[in-house]
Structures are given as C-alpha cells and as structure tokens.
Amino acid sequence: MFRQTRAIASRFYRARYLSTFERHRDTFDRLGISKAGNKGVFDGEWKGSGSIIPAVNPVNNEVIAEVVSGSTNDLDVALDRVSEAQKQWRELTVPKRGQVLLAMRDALVKNLEPLGKVVSLEMGKILPEGIGEIQEYVDILEYALGLSRMLNGQVIPSERPGHYMLETWNPLGTVGVISAFNFPVAVYGWNSAIALVAGNGVLWKPAPTTPLCSIAITRLLEKTLREHQLPPALCSLVTGGNEVGSALASDPRADLVSFTGSTKVGREVGKVVQGRFGKSILELGGNNALIVMDDCDIDLAARAILFAAVGTAGQRCTTTRRLIVHESVYDKLMDKLVKAYSQVKIGDPLEAGVLCGPLHTSAAVEAYKDTLEKVKQEGGEILYGGEALGGNFVKPTLTRVKPDMQVVQNEAFVPILHTMTFKTLDEAISINNNVAQGLSSSLFTNKPENIFKWIGPAGSDCGIINVNIPTNGAEIGGAFGGEKATGGGRESGSDAWKQYCRRGTCTINYSGALPLAQGISFE
Ligand code: UN1
C-alpha cells in the first residue's frame, strides 16, 4: 500500500515539478541529447558557431534543451566536407549503397519510440503521429533499398547504324534539404534516402524550432556511416535561422535544393536557385479540399474528415482546409462532424487518447484568431469551436462560408475547416481548383463516373488526387507534391528519384564510320 502510494506520489511529482528534459531524460540520454550545449552542426565533427537556440515544448512553451546553432561559416565548411564525402560515396555500387541505407533503417527501427517521442515533444504532434513519422522514414529507406536494384536507365534505338544510345543516371553531387517544423523528420527522410541511393551527399538545414529531431537523426546516421567506414560528413547538418537557409539556396555547391515551407519563402528560394541554374524541388503551401457527394458513405467520409482536418492539429501541408459538401447531405454530415469534434480530446500529445495537441508556436494561435476574425468579417459563421484555450491550445473549428470568400483562399495552417455546399460535381471541382495552391484533394463517392471525371483532364488540378480517403496521410510509394503555388515539386516515391540525378544521354559509335543524324552529309 505504502509502496503504491509512493509510486503515485513520485509520478505526480515528476509530472508536476520536473522539467520536460528531466521527465524524458532516458529518451534524451539514449539519443545523445543533453539539456545544454548540444552542438547543432555536424560535418564529420560536432560543432556550432552560431547563436544558442532553445528547443521549446509547445505544450507549455518551456525550454526543453539548448542548441548551439550553425552559422553561414559553418555552412561554408560543411558544404566542402559533404562534397569530399560524396566523392567516396558515389564510387560505391548502387546495391552497396542500398545496404548502407538498410543499416540506417535498422538504426531507426531500434529507436522508433524514442525518436517518435522527441518529434512529439519538440513539434507537438501526438505520439502515434510522432512514431508514424519515423515509420515514414523507415518506409522510404526500404523503398530506397529496393531502388538500389532498380535505378534503371533506358536503351534507345539509334537511327545511325553501328551506334548505341542509352541513358545514364549519375548523382548530382550535394542535395541541400531545407525542412519544415511540421514534419521535422519524415520529409528529410524522403529527400535524404532517395538522394543517397542516387549517390549524392546531403546537407540538412532543419526548421529553427526543431533542432533536437535533426540532431538525434544525424547522430544515428553518423554512427551507421562510421560503422561502414564511410565519411560521416555525407549526411551533414547545419541548424540555424533564415540566414543559413538563404546561404544554402544561393550556394552553387548545393546542386539541388529541396525546400519545404510556405509559398512566400519558396517563391524566393525558387528564384535564387534558378538564378544560378541550380535545381530545386519545392513543396509549398496547400489549400486542400475534400468533396463529399450525395452517393458516398457518409460515416466513412466523417471519419476521414476528422483525421484530415484535426490530425496534427491542422498543421500538415496535406490537412483538409475546405470541405465541399453536396447540399442534400450537408446537414447530416455536419451533425456527425460536430458530434465527432466535440469528442476530440485536446491535450498533452504524449497522453494516451489525446487526438489534438497544441499548435507549434504562439504565432500560430494568433493566425487561428486572425482567421476566425476574417471569417466573421466576411459574413461567415463559426459552427463549432472558435476558441483559443490558453497557451498554444485551440479548439478545432468548423466554419460555414461561401467558396468565394477571401479567407478561404489562404492557408492558415491551423485546425480550421471551412465548409460550403455545392449542387453538381462540376461546380465542386471548380471550387476545388479555384485556389492558388494545388497540393492535395479528395472526393468521396461510390460512382465510377464521378471517380473517373475527378482523376481525368477536367478533374482535380492537384498533385494528389484521392478517392474515399483523406487528403493527408499519403504513402511513400507515390510521388508527393503539388501544382501551381504549391511549387510543382515531387518527392518520395514513383520516379521522383530522377530529380536527384544527372541524366546523361549517351550515344556510342562502334561502327568505325561517321554517319550523321538526320541524314546530313558534311563532306
Ligand atoms: C507535410 O505535411 O509536409 O501525406 C508532409 C501526409 C504525410 C506527409 C505530409 N505523409 O500527410
């Protein structure tokens, strides 16, 4: 009895009085993270000459740990180190590279829980989603292992006798990855796994607010590379602010820059990289819609919408922001949604049963309030929620709007779902397409004619076009990305790997003669 009371008292004491770091000391110890003095740069050795940045727990805005971030000088040195390391890496056969990626995968699998926990602690998403994010990195490493036996080029029939034409896929050199706070691990994983299998080195510049995730991951990659007698600078890290990101975008040593973030910043990154004829992959804002037809399974739709709009507290680029509902089923669906929303447990993302954690920063809470204000100003209604709950917590919200309101054009990156009605599928598709962004979209229907219209030329203009599933939660096997103001980039599966390669068109003459193409005679 006494022992039990003592155990409860000690749990209470830990929860109430210990800092985030102390409460999760085992996790941080295991991943090599300390409370202060963490070095935020890795280029073969751990260092950092930038300012000290705090990693903050969004649950209570308490500093979890401090990181000595990187500077543009650190970036300058690191870019040379990656390039040196890549010269060795590119000489490995592609299947051998795959074996190293397999070892990276094993290192992640062994640390799935602790890594997922750090994602939750630093980003604020619930633990199952934090772990899911590490799983997504594991998945893409497995995919890259498969690719290591399949980076096939083509043999093309030559029009000239005694000639052989083929394509080669060689690495670009260095891939710079600028990742966002909302997927502090998985999106780096998509890029680095594919960049590596293609023979590139990688330089990671994570979001300034999620340095611990990047340090934990880089430590595991370092260990794996050392175990394989490979130069660990191959996976370098430079944490820091915008100045590091801008320097990376403008540096010609970064052959490809993969940027995930806002449309506003991405537009600049795209211009700068293009200005030096570098390559870029842009994953920018979404304004994703989900259409509910009158013929669909409404219960299924309601469950999907809950995950799509409330999951990750509305902070995925694939979050559903606009719900377009056939007028005949609108009331029925809204009843279900309001009921579902009222049962969502909001709270500490590490607590079992919680579905909605805090927003990542207090600035996001301001964006939430601001968006609600705009809804009201434009004559929209708040159907459910609409309340900031203190700290970074807000109530997931349903609004009733008209599709042409200005507020609906903007992605606020908070859990506000704007709902509206339509009469015909054509009208719904035109609402879906009538925004600047074009990332993800989803149609709920059971009719083949609706499905094929939706995925056809007069259908959704997005990069991700779903049927009877949410807009978010894409698998790694497909290419991920979107059109228009989403930037046009594609990452992850399908043939996205080609962007990480230099394509060579090789024509080899073994004839001993010199026939020219197009039948030209030049005697
Ligand atoms: C992102 O929000 O930047 O499809 C990526 C999804 C996840 C990836 C989201 N697999 O929601």
Short mmCIF file of C-alpha atoms and ligand atoms in Angstrom, two decimals:
data_model
loop_
_atom_site.label_atom_id
_atom_site.label_comp_id
_atom_site.label_asym_id
_atom_site.label_seq_id
_atom_site.Cartn_x
_atom_site.Cartn_y
_atom_site.Cartn_z
CA MET A 1 0.00 0.00 0.00
CA PHE A 2 2.73 2.37 1.05
CA ARG A 3 4.82 1.40 -2.00
CA GLN A 4 1.89 2.10 -4.28
CA THR A 5 1.22 5.50 -2.71
CA ARG A 6 4.88 6.32 -3.07
CA ALA A 7 4.85 5.34 -6.74
CA ILE A 8 1.80 7.52 -7.44
CA ALA A 9 3.32 10.39 -5.49
CA SER A 10 6.56 10.11 -7.44
CA ARG A 11 4.71 10.07 -10.77
CA PHE A 12 2.76 13.12 -9.68
CA TYR A 13 5.98 14.83 -8.59
CA ARG A 14 7.66 14.06 -11.93
CA ALA A 15 4.71 15.40 -13.91
CA ARG A 16 4.30 18.49 -11.76
CA TYR A 17 7.78 19.65 -10.89
CA LEU A 18 10.31 18.16 -13.26
CA SER A 19 11.26 19.93 -16.46
CA THR A 20 10.40 18.37 -19.82
CA PHE A 21 14.03 17.34 -20.19
CA GLU A 22 14.20 15.67 -16.77
CA ARG A 23 10.90 13.87 -17.28
CA HIS A 24 12.20 12.37 -20.51
CA ARG A 25 15.85 12.12 -19.57
CA ASP A 26 16.06 8.42 -20.58
CA THR A 27 14.87 9.24 -24.08
CA PHE A 28 17.27 12.14 -24.50
CA ASP A 29 20.21 10.19 -22.99
CA ARG A 30 19.61 7.36 -25.39
CA LEU A 31 19.66 9.72 -28.38
CA GLY A 32 22.71 11.66 -27.17
CA ILE A 33 20.90 14.91 -26.40
CA SER A 34 21.75 16.95 -23.32
CA LYS A 35 19.99 19.84 -21.62
CA ALA A 36 22.53 22.43 -22.76
CA GLY A 37 25.50 22.67 -25.08
CA ASN A 38 24.13 20.44 -27.85
CA LYS A 39 26.13 21.12 -30.99
CA GLY A 40 23.84 21.99 -33.89
CA VAL A 41 26.31 21.41 -36.71
CA PHE A 42 27.69 18.14 -37.99
CA ASP A 43 30.14 17.98 -40.87
CA GLY A 44 32.16 14.97 -39.74
CA GLU A 45 32.53 16.50 -36.30
CA TRP A 46 30.00 18.12 -33.99
CA LYS A 47 30.32 21.86 -33.58
CA GLY A 48 28.44 25.15 -33.91
CA SER A 49 29.48 28.78 -34.08
CA GLY A 50 26.03 30.40 -34.31
CA SER A 51 23.74 31.65 -31.58
CA ILE A 52 22.25 29.46 -28.88
CA ILE A 53 18.73 28.47 -29.80
CA PRO A 54 16.19 26.92 -27.46
CA ALA A 55 14.13 23.87 -28.36
CA VAL A 56 10.73 24.60 -26.87
CA ASN A 57 7.97 22.25 -25.74
CA PRO A 58 4.78 23.59 -27.38
CA VAL A 59 2.67 22.13 -24.54
CA ASN A 60 3.94 24.69 -22.04
CA ASN A 61 6.44 26.80 -24.01
CA GLU A 62 9.17 25.60 -21.66
CA VAL A 63 12.72 25.28 -22.99
CA ILE A 64 13.49 21.57 -23.37
CA ALA A 65 17.15 21.94 -24.25
CA GLU A 66 19.54 24.38 -25.86
CA VAL A 67 21.43 24.03 -29.09
CA VAL A 68 24.47 25.92 -30.32
CA SER A 69 23.22 26.54 -33.82
CA GLY A 70 25.17 26.89 -37.03
CA SER A 71 26.32 29.99 -38.88
CA THR A 72 26.91 30.69 -42.55
CA ASN A 73 30.61 29.99 -41.87
CA ASP A 74 29.70 26.54 -40.60
CA LEU A 75 27.65 26.02 -43.74
CA ASP A 76 30.56 27.08 -45.91
CA VAL A 77 32.85 24.47 -44.35
CA ALA A 78 30.16 21.78 -44.27
CA LEU A 79 29.41 22.13 -47.99
CA ASP A 80 33.05 21.31 -48.78
CA ARG A 81 33.02 18.36 -46.38
CA VAL A 82 29.85 16.89 -47.91
CA SER A 83 31.35 17.23 -51.34
CA GLU A 84 34.54 15.38 -50.29
CA ALA A 85 32.50 12.64 -48.65
CA GLN A 86 30.32 12.29 -51.74
CA LYS A 87 33.35 11.55 -53.93
CA GLN A 88 33.87 8.38 -51.94
CA TRP A 89 30.17 7.50 -51.69
CA ARG A 90 29.48 7.81 -55.41
CA GLU A 91 32.07 5.12 -56.09
CA LEU A 92 30.03 2.51 -54.24
CA THR A 93 27.89 0.33 -56.44
CA VAL A 94 24.24 1.26 -56.14
CA PRO A 95 23.26 -2.04 -54.42
CA LYS A 96 26.10 -1.46 -51.92
CA ARG A 97 24.65 1.99 -51.18
CA GLY A 98 21.37 0.18 -50.61
CA GLN A 99 22.98 -1.98 -47.93
CA VAL A 100 24.10 1.14 -46.04
CA LEU A 101 20.55 2.52 -46.28
CA LEU A 102 19.30 -0.76 -44.86
CA ALA A 103 21.60 -0.29 -41.87
CA MET A 104 20.25 3.25 -41.41
CA ARG A 105 16.76 1.78 -41.48
CA ASP A 106 17.70 -0.73 -38.78
CA ALA A 107 19.12 2.05 -36.60
CA LEU A 108 15.83 3.95 -36.89
CA VAL A 109 13.72 0.86 -36.18
CA LYS A 110 15.69 0.23 -32.97
CA ASN A 111 14.94 3.78 -31.86
CA LEU A 112 11.43 4.15 -33.22
CA GLU A 113 9.79 5.03 -29.89
CA PRO A 114 12.38 7.45 -28.51
CA LEU A 115 12.65 9.25 -31.85
CA GLY A 116 8.88 9.45 -32.15
CA LYS A 117 8.78 10.88 -28.65
CA VAL A 118 11.29 13.61 -29.49
CA VAL A 119 9.15 14.55 -32.52
CA SER A 120 6.11 14.81 -30.25
CA LEU A 121 7.96 16.78 -27.60
CA GLU A 122 9.51 19.27 -29.94
CA MET A 123 6.83 19.60 -32.65
CA GLY A 124 3.73 18.95 -30.53
CA LYS A 125 2.05 16.20 -32.60
CA ILE A 126 0.53 13.26 -30.76
CA LEU A 127 2.81 10.28 -30.07
CA PRO A 128 1.23 7.87 -32.60
CA GLU A 129 1.83 10.51 -35.27
CA GLY A 130 5.36 11.16 -33.97
CA ILE A 131 6.13 7.45 -34.25
CA GLY A 132 4.34 7.37 -37.62
CA GLU A 133 6.73 9.99 -38.84
CA ILE A 134 9.77 7.85 -38.01
CA GLN A 135 7.96 4.92 -39.64
CA GLU A 136 7.60 7.04 -42.78
CA TYR A 137 11.40 7.49 -42.82
CA VAL A 138 11.82 3.73 -42.29
CA ASP A 139 9.45 3.10 -45.21
CA ILE A 140 11.34 5.38 -47.58
CA LEU A 141 14.65 3.76 -46.61
CA GLU A 142 13.15 0.39 -47.52
CA TYR A 143 11.92 1.90 -50.77
CA ALA A 144 15.40 3.27 -51.46
CA LEU A 145 16.87 -0.18 -50.74
CA GLY A 146 14.55 -1.55 -53.43
CA LEU A 147 15.56 1.25 -55.78
CA SER A 148 19.19 0.30 -55.26
CA ARG A 149 18.48 -2.63 -57.56
CA MET A 150 16.29 -0.63 -59.93
CA LEU A 151 17.85 2.72 -60.91
CA ASN A 152 17.39 1.59 -64.46
CA GLY A 153 18.19 3.67 -67.50
CA GLN A 154 16.82 3.12 -70.97
CA VAL A 155 18.37 1.81 -74.12
CA ILE A 156 17.03 3.84 -77.02
CA PRO A 157 17.09 2.69 -80.67
CA SER A 158 19.64 4.75 -82.58
CA GLU A 159 18.85 5.90 -86.12
CA ARG A 160 22.54 5.53 -87.04
CA PRO A 161 23.96 2.12 -87.94
CA GLY A 162 26.60 0.80 -85.51
CA HIS A 163 25.51 3.23 -82.80
CA TYR A 164 24.18 2.54 -79.36
CA MET A 165 22.11 5.08 -77.43
CA LEU A 166 21.45 4.84 -73.72
CA GLU A 167 20.66 6.90 -70.64
CA THR A 168 22.83 7.10 -67.53
CA TRP A 169 21.66 8.31 -64.13
CA ASN A 170 24.52 9.72 -62.11
CA PRO A 171 24.42 11.66 -58.86
CA LEU A 172 24.18 15.45 -58.91
CA GLY A 173 26.63 15.92 -56.03
CA THR A 174 25.16 17.64 -52.99
CA VAL A 175 21.49 17.85 -52.14
CA GLY A 176 20.51 20.59 -49.68
CA VAL A 177 17.36 19.81 -47.71
CA ILE A 178 15.54 22.68 -46.01
CA SER A 179 12.78 21.07 -43.96
CA ALA A 180 9.78 22.47 -42.09
CA PHE A 181 8.71 22.20 -38.44
CA ASN A 182 5.58 20.16 -39.11
CA PHE A 183 7.36 17.06 -40.42
CA PRO A 184 10.74 17.55 -38.79
CA VAL A 185 11.96 14.04 -39.71
CA ALA A 186 9.92 12.36 -42.47
CA VAL A 187 10.39 14.98 -45.18
CA TYR A 188 14.16 14.97 -44.58
CA GLY A 189 13.91 11.18 -44.78
CA TRP A 190 12.18 11.27 -48.19
CA ASN A 191 14.87 13.51 -49.58
CA SER A 192 17.94 12.05 -47.98
CA ALA A 193 17.08 8.37 -48.61
CA ILE A 194 16.50 8.98 -52.32
CA ALA A 195 19.39 11.44 -52.65
CA LEU A 196 21.74 8.91 -51.04
CA VAL A 197 20.72 5.89 -53.09
CA ALA A 198 21.31 8.01 -56.19
CA GLY A 199 24.85 8.65 -54.93
CA ASN A 200 24.56 12.18 -53.54
CA GLY A 201 25.74 13.73 -50.30
CA VAL A 202 23.14 15.56 -48.20
CA LEU A 203 23.24 18.76 -46.23
CA TRP A 204 20.29 19.28 -43.89
CA LYS A 205 19.04 22.66 -42.72
CA PRO A 206 16.07 21.90 -40.44
CA ALA A 207 13.45 24.34 -39.17
CA PRO A 208 14.89 26.56 -36.42
CA THR A 209 12.29 25.27 -33.96
CA THR A 210 13.03 21.54 -34.33
CA PRO A 211 16.80 21.20 -33.88
CA LEU A 212 16.65 18.24 -31.48
CA CYS A 213 14.93 15.97 -34.01
CA SER A 214 17.63 16.72 -36.56
CA ILE A 215 20.47 16.16 -34.09
CA ALA A 216 19.01 12.82 -32.94
CA ILE A 217 18.60 11.59 -36.52
CA THR A 218 22.01 12.82 -37.67
CA ARG A 219 23.68 11.03 -34.74
CA LEU A 220 22.20 7.71 -35.89
CA LEU A 221 23.23 8.34 -39.50
CA GLU A 222 26.73 9.26 -38.33
CA LYS A 223 27.04 6.03 -36.36
CA THR A 224 25.88 3.94 -39.30
CA LEU A 225 28.25 5.64 -41.74
CA ARG A 226 31.19 5.21 -39.34
CA GLU A 227 30.34 1.52 -38.90
CA HIS A 228 30.61 1.17 -42.68
CA GLN A 229 33.93 3.05 -42.80
CA LEU A 230 32.26 5.80 -44.77
CA PRO A 231 32.83 9.52 -44.19
CA PRO A 232 30.01 10.66 -41.88
CA ALA A 233 30.04 14.15 -43.42
CA LEU A 234 27.98 12.52 -46.18
CA CYS A 235 24.94 13.37 -44.03
CA SER A 236 25.81 16.81 -42.68
CA LEU A 237 23.65 19.09 -40.61
CA VAL A 238 23.63 22.85 -40.17
CA THR A 239 20.91 24.13 -37.86
CA GLY A 240 20.19 27.85 -37.78
CA GLY A 241 17.93 30.61 -38.94
CA ASN A 242 16.96 32.11 -42.28
CA GLU A 243 20.48 33.31 -42.97
CA VAL A 244 21.70 29.70 -43.19
CA GLY A 245 18.76 28.74 -45.41
CA SER A 246 19.34 31.69 -47.77
CA ALA A 247 23.07 30.98 -47.95
CA LEU A 248 22.33 27.36 -48.83
CA ALA A 249 19.86 28.39 -51.54
CA SER A 250 22.37 30.71 -53.18
CA ASP A 251 25.43 28.45 -52.90
CA PRO A 252 26.38 26.77 -56.19
CA ARG A 253 27.79 23.82 -54.25
CA ALA A 254 24.22 22.76 -53.45
CA ASP A 255 23.35 21.17 -56.79
CA LEU A 256 19.76 20.57 -55.76
CA VAL A 257 17.85 22.40 -53.04
CA SER A 258 14.73 20.70 -51.76
CA PHE A 259 12.65 23.21 -49.85
CA THR A 260 9.52 22.57 -47.79
CA GLY A 261 7.72 25.59 -46.37
CA SER A 262 5.48 28.49 -47.23
CA THR A 263 4.67 29.64 -50.75
CA LYS A 264 6.04 33.07 -49.88
CA VAL A 265 9.50 31.82 -48.90
CA GLY A 266 9.50 29.08 -51.53
CA ARG A 267 8.96 31.61 -54.29
CA GLU A 268 12.19 33.36 -53.24
CA VAL A 269 14.12 30.10 -52.82
CA GLY A 270 12.97 29.00 -56.27
CA LYS A 271 14.15 32.26 -57.87
CA VAL A 272 17.52 32.25 -56.14
CA VAL A 273 18.26 28.62 -57.02
CA GLN A 274 17.08 29.11 -60.61
CA GLY A 275 19.16 32.29 -60.83
CA ARG A 276 22.32 30.20 -60.51
CA PHE A 277 20.86 27.37 -62.65
CA GLY A 278 20.66 25.05 -59.68
CA LYS A 279 17.83 22.55 -59.40
CA SER A 280 15.07 22.87 -56.85
CA ILE A 281 12.21 20.81 -55.52
CA LEU A 282 9.55 22.97 -53.91
CA GLU A 283 6.90 21.65 -51.52
CA LEU A 284 4.92 24.74 -50.62
CA GLY A 285 1.50 25.62 -49.27
CA GLY A 286 -1.64 23.60 -49.81
CA ASN A 287 -5.28 24.61 -49.56
CA ASN A 288 -6.69 21.14 -49.79
CA ALA A 289 -10.33 20.39 -50.40
CA LEU A 290 -12.40 17.31 -49.72
CA ILE A 291 -15.61 16.88 -51.70
CA VAL A 292 -18.50 14.85 -50.32
CA MET A 293 -21.00 13.57 -52.93
CA ASP A 294 -24.55 12.63 -52.02
CA ASP A 295 -23.94 8.99 -53.05
CA CYS A 296 -21.00 8.28 -50.74
CA ASP A 297 -20.70 6.51 -47.40
CA ILE A 298 -21.22 9.50 -45.08
CA ASP A 299 -19.89 7.72 -41.98
CA LEU A 300 -16.68 6.86 -43.77
CA ALA A 301 -16.39 10.45 -45.00
CA ALA A 302 -16.92 11.84 -41.49
CA ARG A 303 -14.16 9.63 -40.07
CA ALA A 304 -11.79 10.61 -42.85
CA ILE A 305 -12.55 14.32 -42.41
CA LEU A 306 -11.82 14.16 -38.70
CA PHE A 307 -8.32 12.80 -39.32
CA ALA A 308 -7.77 15.06 -42.33
CA ALA A 309 -8.77 18.29 -40.58
CA VAL A 310 -7.89 17.71 -36.92
CA GLY A 311 -4.89 15.36 -37.23
CA THR A 312 -1.56 17.04 -36.40
CA ALA A 313 -3.74 19.91 -35.11
CA GLY A 314 -4.25 21.02 -38.70
CA GLN A 315 -0.53 21.50 -39.30
CA ARG A 316 0.11 19.17 -42.23
CA CYS A 317 0.57 20.62 -45.66
CA THR A 318 -1.99 17.98 -46.63
CA THR A 319 -4.57 18.96 -43.98
CA THR A 320 -8.10 19.42 -45.34
CA ARG A 321 -8.88 23.12 -45.18
CA ARG A 322 -12.04 23.24 -47.31
CA LEU A 323 -14.94 20.84 -47.07
CA ILE A 324 -17.21 20.96 -50.12
CA VAL A 325 -20.44 19.09 -49.43
CA HIS A 326 -23.40 18.23 -51.65
CA GLU A 327 -26.27 20.39 -50.38
CA SER A 328 -28.54 17.39 -49.85
CA VAL A 329 -26.21 15.74 -47.32
CA TYR A 330 -24.71 18.85 -45.72
CA ASP A 331 -26.84 18.89 -42.54
CA LYS A 332 -26.46 15.17 -41.97
CA LEU A 333 -22.67 15.34 -42.34
CA MET A 334 -22.37 18.44 -40.18
CA ASP A 335 -24.32 16.78 -37.37
CA LYS A 336 -21.87 13.91 -37.42
CA LEU A 337 -18.86 16.19 -37.59
CA VAL A 338 -19.97 18.42 -34.75
CA LYS A 339 -20.52 15.31 -32.64
CA ALA A 340 -17.09 13.94 -33.58
CA TYR A 341 -15.37 17.28 -32.99
CA SER A 342 -16.93 17.60 -29.54
CA GLN A 343 -15.41 14.25 -28.56
CA VAL A 344 -11.85 15.11 -29.63
CA LYS A 345 -9.60 15.07 -26.60
CA ILE A 346 -7.26 18.05 -26.66
CA GLY A 347 -4.15 18.00 -24.51
CA ASP A 348 -0.63 16.76 -23.97
CA PRO A 349 0.40 14.92 -27.15
CA LEU A 350 2.14 12.24 -25.11
CA GLU A 351 -1.02 11.36 -23.20
CA ALA A 352 -2.92 8.32 -24.44
CA GLY A 353 -6.27 9.17 -26.01
CA VAL A 354 -5.37 12.75 -26.90
CA LEU A 355 -6.09 13.42 -30.58
CA CYS A 356 -5.20 17.09 -30.79
CA GLY A 357 -2.02 18.54 -29.31
CA PRO A 358 -1.01 22.17 -29.13
CA LEU A 359 -0.13 24.39 -32.06
CA HIS A 360 3.60 24.58 -32.60
CA THR A 361 4.02 28.23 -31.60
CA SER A 362 2.08 31.10 -30.11
CA ALA A 363 2.27 32.82 -33.52
CA ALA A 364 0.07 30.02 -34.87
CA VAL A 365 -2.51 30.80 -32.16
CA GLU A 366 -2.56 34.37 -33.46
CA ALA A 367 -3.09 33.08 -37.02
CA TYR A 368 -6.00 30.99 -35.68
CA LYS A 369 -7.64 34.02 -34.03
CA ASP A 370 -6.98 36.19 -37.04
CA THR A 371 -8.60 33.68 -39.41
CA LEU A 372 -11.71 33.45 -37.23
CA GLU A 373 -11.93 37.22 -37.20
CA LYS A 374 -11.78 37.27 -41.00
CA VAL A 375 -14.49 34.60 -41.27
CA LYS A 376 -16.80 36.78 -39.19
CA GLN A 377 -15.89 39.97 -41.07
CA GLU A 378 -16.80 38.33 -44.37
CA GLY A 379 -20.13 37.12 -43.04
CA GLY A 380 -19.16 33.52 -42.37
CA GLU A 381 -20.28 31.57 -39.31
CA ILE A 382 -18.46 29.55 -36.68
CA LEU A 383 -20.35 26.23 -36.44
CA TYR A 384 -18.14 24.62 -33.82
CA GLY A 385 -15.06 25.61 -31.80
CA GLY A 386 -13.56 29.00 -32.46
CA GLU A 387 -11.87 29.26 -29.10
CA ALA A 388 -8.26 29.66 -28.07
CA LEU A 389 -7.88 27.57 -24.94
CA GLY A 390 -4.77 29.16 -23.44
CA GLY A 391 -1.12 28.52 -24.18
CA ASN A 392 -0.78 27.06 -27.65
CA PHE A 393 -4.02 25.09 -27.44
CA VAL A 394 -7.01 25.86 -29.63
CA LYS A 395 -10.31 24.16 -30.33
CA PRO A 396 -10.54 22.52 -33.74
CA THR A 397 -13.08 24.59 -35.60
CA LEU A 398 -15.77 24.22 -38.26
CA THR A 399 -16.92 27.30 -40.13
CA ARG A 400 -19.71 27.88 -42.66
CA VAL A 401 -18.53 30.01 -45.56
CA LYS A 402 -19.06 30.76 -49.24
CA PRO A 403 -16.41 29.39 -51.59
CA ASP A 404 -15.50 32.82 -52.97
CA MET A 405 -14.69 34.45 -49.63
CA GLN A 406 -11.17 35.80 -49.35
CA VAL A 407 -10.43 33.93 -46.11
CA VAL A 408 -10.89 30.62 -47.92
CA GLN A 409 -8.10 31.45 -50.35
CA ASN A 410 -5.44 31.45 -47.62
CA GLU A 411 -3.86 28.52 -45.85
CA ALA A 412 -3.78 29.40 -42.16
CA PHE A 413 -2.03 26.16 -41.06
CA VAL A 414 -4.32 25.74 -38.03
CA PRO A 415 -7.25 23.37 -37.37
CA ILE A 416 -9.97 25.45 -39.01
CA LEU A 417 -12.10 23.65 -41.58
CA HIS A 418 -14.15 25.89 -43.86
CA THR A 419 -17.34 24.16 -45.01
CA MET A 420 -19.51 25.04 -48.03
CA THR A 421 -22.11 23.44 -50.29
CA PHE A 422 -22.49 22.63 -53.99
CA LYS A 423 -25.14 21.26 -56.35
CA THR A 424 -23.19 19.48 -59.14
CA LEU A 425 -19.85 17.69 -59.34
CA ASP A 426 -18.63 20.17 -61.97
CA GLU A 427 -19.31 23.00 -59.56
CA ALA A 428 -17.49 21.16 -56.76
CA ILE A 429 -14.47 20.52 -58.98
CA SER A 430 -14.33 24.15 -59.99
CA ILE A 431 -14.39 25.19 -56.30
CA ASN A 432 -11.64 22.65 -55.62
CA ASN A 433 -9.49 24.10 -58.40
CA ASN A 434 -10.28 27.74 -57.79
CA VAL A 435 -7.44 28.50 -55.34
CA ALA A 436 -3.81 29.38 -55.94
CA GLN A 437 -2.48 26.17 -54.39
CA GLY A 438 -2.71 22.65 -55.80
CA LEU A 439 -1.39 20.06 -53.38
CA SER A 440 -3.96 17.50 -52.27
CA SER A 441 -7.64 16.83 -52.92
CA SER A 442 -10.14 14.14 -52.19
CA LEU A 443 -13.54 13.02 -53.49
CA PHE A 444 -15.96 10.83 -51.57
CA THR A 445 -18.24 8.95 -53.94
CA ASN A 446 -19.21 5.43 -54.90
CA LYS A 447 -19.96 6.17 -58.55
CA PRO A 448 -17.35 5.23 -61.18
CA GLU A 449 -18.38 8.11 -63.44
CA ASN A 450 -17.57 10.59 -60.66
CA ILE A 451 -14.26 8.91 -59.89
CA PHE A 452 -13.03 8.95 -63.47
CA LYS A 453 -14.12 12.54 -64.06
CA TRP A 454 -12.25 13.53 -60.87
CA ILE A 455 -8.97 11.93 -61.89
CA GLY A 456 -9.27 12.99 -65.56
CA PRO A 457 -8.40 16.16 -67.50
CA ALA A 458 -11.46 18.09 -66.26
CA GLY A 459 -10.95 16.89 -62.70
CA SER A 460 -8.81 17.95 -59.77
CA ASP A 461 -5.79 20.08 -60.72
CA CYS A 462 -3.80 18.96 -57.68
CA GLY A 463 -0.74 16.73 -57.45
CA ILE A 464 -2.51 14.37 -55.07
CA ILE A 465 -5.97 13.23 -56.18
CA ASN A 466 -7.66 10.85 -53.76
CA VAL A 467 -10.94 8.96 -53.70
CA ASN A 468 -12.62 7.86 -50.46
CA ILE A 469 -9.56 8.58 -48.34
CA PRO A 470 -8.46 11.76 -46.53
CA THR A 471 -6.31 14.44 -48.22
CA ASN A 472 -3.49 13.70 -45.80
CA GLY A 473 -1.58 10.58 -44.89
CA ALA A 474 0.00 9.80 -48.25
CA GLU A 475 2.09 6.65 -48.62
CA ILE A 476 5.75 6.97 -49.60
CA GLY A 477 5.38 4.87 -52.77
CA GLY A 478 3.72 7.62 -54.82
CA ALA A 479 5.30 10.91 -55.85
CA PHE A 480 4.38 13.56 -53.30
CA GLY A 481 3.86 17.20 -54.23
CA GLY A 482 1.56 19.67 -55.89
CA GLU A 483 0.92 22.07 -58.71
CA LYS A 484 0.55 25.85 -59.03
CA ALA A 485 1.54 27.79 -55.89
CA THR A 486 2.47 24.50 -54.22
CA GLY A 487 5.61 24.72 -56.32
CA GLY A 488 5.43 21.76 -58.70
CA GLY A 489 7.95 19.57 -56.87
CA ARG A 490 7.63 15.82 -56.44
CA GLU A 491 9.38 13.86 -53.72
CA SER A 492 9.39 10.41 -52.23
CA GLY A 493 8.23 7.52 -54.47
CA SER A 494 7.44 6.78 -58.13
CA ASP A 495 10.17 8.23 -60.35
CA ALA A 496 10.94 11.20 -58.06
CA TRP A 497 14.47 9.71 -57.75
CA LYS A 498 15.29 11.01 -61.23
CA GLN A 499 15.38 14.58 -59.93
CA TYR A 500 18.28 13.67 -57.69
CA CYS A 501 20.28 12.52 -60.71
CA ARG A 502 22.09 13.97 -63.65
CA ARG A 503 20.64 12.32 -66.71
CA GLY A 504 23.17 11.52 -69.39
CA THR A 505 22.12 10.74 -72.94
CA CYS A 506 25.00 8.69 -74.33
CA THR A 507 25.41 7.78 -77.97
CA ILE A 508 28.25 5.36 -78.62
CA ASN A 509 29.55 4.81 -82.12
CA TYR A 510 31.15 1.39 -82.62
CA SER A 511 30.86 1.38 -86.44
CA GLY A 512 34.17 2.89 -87.42
CA ALA A 513 32.25 5.14 -89.86
CA LEU A 514 30.67 8.54 -89.16
CA PRO A 515 27.06 8.60 -90.28
CA LEU A 516 25.38 11.81 -89.05
CA ALA A 517 21.90 12.08 -87.59
CA GLN A 518 19.11 13.49 -89.74
CA GLY A 519 21.00 12.04 -92.74
CA ILE A 520 23.22 15.10 -93.03
CA SER A 521 26.22 14.81 -95.30
CA PHE A 522 29.11 17.06 -94.24
CA GLU A 523 31.90 16.10 -96.62
C1 UN1 B 1 3.83 17.62 -44.94
O1 UN1 B 1 2.86 17.98 -44.30
O2 UN1 B 1 4.76 18.43 -45.21
O3 UN1 B 1 0.68 12.93 -46.60
C2 UN1 B 1 4.05 16.23 -45.39
C3 UN1 B 1 0.93 13.26 -45.45
C4 UN1 B 1 2.29 12.89 -44.90
C5 UN1 B 1 3.31 13.90 -45.30
C6 UN1 B 1 2.94 15.30 -45.06
N1 UN1 B 1 2.65 11.60 -45.42
O4 UN1 B 1 0.14 13.85 -44.76
#
